[in-house]
Amino acid sequence: HLESRKWDTVSRAISELTEMQVRQAYDAIKEHVNSKNSVVRKQAQLATVQLKEEGIQFFLDTARYPISQWQQVKILEILTSNPEFNVPSFRDWLVSENQDVVLFALRLIRVFRQMDAQQALLMFLNHKSERIQVAAVECIGDFKYDPARWSLRSIYEKASTELKIHILDALQAIGNTEDISWLDQQTRVDASFLVRSKARLVVNTLQPVV
């Protein structure tokens, strides 16, 4: 059925083989991870990750299409629900040509707390994709990577309102009293009420208790 020309037949076969945990079908199923049919493609991706531990590596190595938010969540659920999952170093995929793979690798780094990727995060702060910038900023805040403070401040001025909010969130986690005067300036000059309010909140958080 996996060789059928009908996408619904292939999709059903993948679903049934995955449900029955037929690991011998792994090699045949992984051939569909870049199927032109989005339903088959997504099912094959999930099946590949579920049937074998190395499935996530094969998927990240070969994925050519966009990876939806929903798909990322489903794959994460599979990985995190396996207590015996031997987590690879996801920073290896930060050099992928597929921006969605880079984005997903950043999220995996964050979820699996791969602190050895901290320095690599800095190179994504000037990325042309704002989604990747946001993911890198979120990682920095989560990991409390304070050497990134100056880098965050340097990209702030040209950032969108959404990215500024994420930068301020990160500074709330890693900032110190040296950042207060700069933050105080943002509470007055930024055009966005949301940004000014957030900057004020961060200032209040960083203010030393008298």
Short mmCIF file of C-alpha atoms in Angstrom, two decimals:
data_model
loop_
_atom_site.label_atom_id
_atom_site.label_comp_id
_atom_site.label_asym_id
_atom_site.label_seq_id
_atom_site.Cartn_x
_atom_site.Cartn_y
_atom_site.Cartn_z
CA HIS A 1 0.00 0.00 0.00
CA LEU A 2 2.95 2.31 0.55
CA GLU A 3 3.69 2.02 -3.18
CA SER A 4 0.17 3.06 -4.19
CA ARG A 5 -0.33 6.09 -6.43
CA LYS A 6 -3.33 7.12 -4.35
CA TRP A 7 -2.27 9.48 -1.58
CA ASP A 8 -5.12 8.43 0.74
CA THR A 9 -4.09 4.75 0.46
CA VAL A 10 -0.48 5.62 1.29
CA SER A 11 -1.60 7.85 4.14
CA ARG A 12 -3.78 5.11 5.61
CA ALA A 13 -0.97 2.55 5.32
CA ILE A 14 1.50 4.84 7.12
CA SER A 15 -1.04 5.49 9.86
CA GLU A 16 -1.77 1.78 10.41
CA LEU A 17 1.89 0.72 10.35
CA THR A 18 2.77 3.44 12.87
CA GLU A 19 -0.12 2.51 15.13
CA MET A 20 1.03 -1.12 15.14
CA GLN A 21 4.66 0.02 15.69
CA VAL A 22 5.92 -1.94 12.67
CA ARG A 23 9.56 -0.84 12.82
CA GLN A 24 10.45 -2.89 9.72
CA ALA A 25 8.38 -0.37 7.72
CA TYR A 26 10.69 2.51 8.72
CA ASP A 27 12.82 2.48 5.55
CA ALA A 28 9.78 2.40 3.27
CA ILE A 29 7.96 5.12 5.22
CA LYS A 30 10.91 7.52 5.40
CA GLU A 31 10.89 7.67 1.58
CA HIS A 32 7.71 9.76 1.92
CA VAL A 33 8.99 12.50 4.28
CA ASN A 34 9.30 14.87 1.31
CA SER A 35 6.15 13.76 -0.48
CA LYS A 36 4.50 16.44 -2.59
CA ASN A 37 1.24 15.57 -0.86
CA SER A 38 1.19 17.45 2.45
CA VAL A 39 -0.97 14.86 4.26
CA VAL A 40 1.34 11.97 3.31
CA ARG A 41 4.41 14.08 4.05
CA LYS A 42 3.28 15.04 7.55
CA GLN A 43 2.23 11.49 8.42
CA ALA A 44 5.51 10.08 7.16
CA GLN A 45 7.47 12.64 9.19
CA LEU A 46 5.63 11.73 12.40
CA ALA A 47 5.95 8.01 11.68
CA THR A 48 9.67 8.29 10.97
CA VAL A 49 10.29 10.05 14.28
CA GLN A 50 8.06 7.61 16.15
CA LEU A 51 9.32 4.32 14.72
CA LYS A 52 13.05 4.80 15.20
CA GLU A 53 15.22 6.96 17.44
CA GLU A 54 17.35 8.09 14.49
CA GLY A 55 14.17 9.20 12.71
CA ILE A 56 14.46 12.77 14.01
CA GLN A 57 17.98 13.04 12.58
CA PHE A 58 16.89 11.69 9.21
CA PHE A 59 13.94 14.12 9.17
CA LEU A 60 16.06 17.17 10.05
CA ASP A 61 18.74 16.14 7.53
CA THR A 62 16.34 15.75 4.63
CA ALA A 63 13.32 18.04 5.22
CA ARG A 64 12.85 20.28 2.20
CA TYR A 65 9.38 21.68 2.87
CA PRO A 66 8.12 24.10 5.54
CA ILE A 67 7.46 22.49 8.93
CA SER A 68 4.23 23.83 10.41
CA GLN A 69 3.88 24.87 14.03
CA TRP A 70 1.41 22.02 14.53
CA GLN A 71 3.89 19.53 13.07
CA GLN A 72 6.67 20.78 15.35
CA VAL A 73 4.42 20.39 18.39
CA LYS A 74 3.45 16.82 17.39
CA ILE A 75 7.08 15.81 16.83
CA LEU A 76 8.07 17.37 20.16
CA GLU A 77 5.31 15.37 21.88
CA ILE A 78 6.72 12.15 20.41
CA LEU A 79 10.29 12.97 21.47
CA THR A 80 9.50 14.18 24.99
CA SER A 81 7.18 11.26 25.74
CA ASN A 82 10.01 8.77 25.14
CA PRO A 83 12.03 8.52 28.40
CA GLU A 84 14.76 6.53 26.62
CA PHE A 85 15.25 9.03 23.80
CA ASN A 86 18.97 9.60 23.28
CA VAL A 87 18.96 13.33 22.51
CA PRO A 88 21.31 14.36 19.66
CA SER A 89 23.07 17.73 19.63
CA PHE A 90 20.50 19.84 17.81
CA ARG A 91 22.95 22.66 17.12
CA ASP A 92 24.24 20.46 14.28
CA TRP A 93 21.13 21.51 12.31
CA LEU A 94 21.52 25.24 12.88
CA VAL A 95 23.42 25.35 9.56
CA SER A 96 20.56 23.80 7.57
CA GLU A 97 19.53 25.53 4.34
CA ASN A 98 15.87 25.00 5.32
CA GLN A 99 14.92 27.90 7.60
CA ASP A 100 12.15 25.84 9.19
CA VAL A 101 14.72 23.21 10.20
CA VAL A 102 16.85 25.96 11.80
CA LEU A 103 13.80 27.30 13.62
CA PHE A 104 12.83 23.84 14.82
CA ALA A 105 16.41 23.09 15.91
CA LEU A 106 16.36 26.27 18.04
CA ARG A 107 13.12 25.13 19.67
CA LEU A 108 14.54 21.65 20.29
CA ILE A 109 17.67 23.19 21.83
CA ARG A 110 15.42 25.18 24.16
CA VAL A 111 13.17 22.26 25.12
CA PHE A 112 16.07 19.87 25.75
CA ARG A 113 18.11 22.56 27.56
CA GLN A 114 21.20 22.17 25.36
CA MET A 115 23.28 24.84 27.04
CA ASP A 116 26.34 24.08 24.90
CA ALA A 117 24.56 25.86 22.05
CA GLN A 118 24.41 29.19 23.92
CA GLN A 119 27.17 30.98 22.04
CA ALA A 120 25.80 29.80 18.69
CA LEU A 121 22.54 31.61 19.48
CA LEU A 122 24.20 35.02 19.05
CA MET A 123 24.68 34.55 15.31
CA PHE A 124 20.91 34.26 14.84
CA LEU A 125 20.08 37.62 16.40
CA ASN A 126 20.71 39.34 13.04
CA HIS A 127 19.01 36.65 10.96
CA LYS A 128 16.79 37.82 8.09
CA SER A 129 13.90 35.73 9.45
CA GLU A 130 12.20 37.37 12.43
CA ARG A 131 10.82 33.99 13.54
CA ILE A 132 14.39 32.73 13.90
CA GLN A 133 15.44 35.90 15.71
CA VAL A 134 12.55 35.45 18.16
CA ALA A 135 13.42 31.78 18.76
CA ALA A 136 17.06 32.70 19.47
CA VAL A 137 16.02 35.51 21.85
CA GLU A 138 13.65 33.14 23.68
CA CYS A 139 16.48 30.62 24.11
CA ILE A 140 18.80 33.32 25.45
CA GLY A 141 16.22 34.41 28.02
CA ASP A 142 15.40 30.83 29.01
CA PHE A 143 19.05 29.88 29.40
CA LYS A 144 19.80 33.15 31.23
CA TYR A 145 22.76 33.68 28.90
CA ASP A 146 23.89 37.06 30.18
CA PRO A 147 26.82 37.55 27.73
CA ALA A 148 24.07 38.24 25.16
CA ARG A 149 22.92 41.48 26.83
CA TRP A 150 24.85 43.82 24.54
CA SER A 151 23.92 41.86 21.44
CA LEU A 152 20.23 42.11 22.35
CA ARG A 153 20.52 45.84 22.88
CA SER A 154 22.34 46.27 19.57
CA ILE A 155 19.48 44.74 17.52
CA TYR A 156 16.74 46.44 19.52
CA GLU A 157 16.53 49.76 17.67
CA LYS A 158 15.69 48.23 14.28
CA ALA A 159 13.48 45.49 15.72
CA SER A 160 9.72 45.21 15.19
CA THR A 161 7.38 45.75 18.13
CA GLU A 162 6.99 41.99 18.60
CA LEU A 163 10.73 41.36 18.58
CA LYS A 164 11.30 44.25 21.01
CA ILE A 165 8.87 42.63 23.46
CA HIS A 166 10.81 39.35 23.24
CA ILE A 167 14.12 41.20 23.71
CA LEU A 168 12.73 42.94 26.80
CA ASP A 169 11.49 39.58 28.12
CA ALA A 170 15.02 38.21 27.77
CA LEU A 171 16.55 41.29 29.42
CA GLN A 172 14.14 40.84 32.30
CA ALA A 173 15.79 37.43 32.83
CA ILE A 174 19.43 38.38 32.22
CA GLY A 175 19.68 42.16 32.67
CA ASN A 176 21.25 43.96 35.62
CA THR A 177 21.47 47.48 37.03
CA GLU A 178 23.83 48.51 34.20
CA ASP A 179 20.90 48.16 31.78
CA ILE A 180 18.50 50.38 33.73
CA SER A 181 19.42 53.75 32.20
CA TRP A 182 19.15 52.34 28.67
CA LEU A 183 15.82 50.69 29.50
CA ASP A 184 14.61 53.86 31.13
CA GLN A 185 15.23 55.67 27.85
CA GLN A 186 13.06 53.09 26.02
CA THR A 187 10.19 53.81 28.41
CA ARG A 188 10.15 57.37 27.07
CA VAL A 189 11.11 57.23 23.40
CA ASP A 190 9.46 54.14 21.92
CA ALA A 191 6.45 54.75 19.71
CA SER A 192 4.63 51.66 20.99
CA PHE A 193 2.70 51.85 24.25
CA LEU A 194 3.17 48.07 24.66
CA VAL A 195 6.93 48.39 24.37
CA ARG A 196 7.10 51.38 26.74
CA SER A 197 5.01 49.50 29.31
CA LYS A 198 7.14 46.37 29.02
CA ALA A 199 10.36 48.39 29.34
CA ARG A 200 8.95 50.02 32.50
CA LEU A 201 8.17 46.60 33.94
CA VAL A 202 11.71 45.40 33.24
CA VAL A 203 13.17 48.53 34.89
CA ASN A 204 11.06 47.82 37.99
CA THR A 205 12.25 44.20 38.02
CA LEU A 206 15.93 45.17 37.78
CA GLN A 207 15.78 48.03 40.29
CA PRO A 208 17.73 47.07 43.41
CA VAL A 209 15.56 46.67 46.47
CA VAL A 210 16.28 49.49 48.89
#
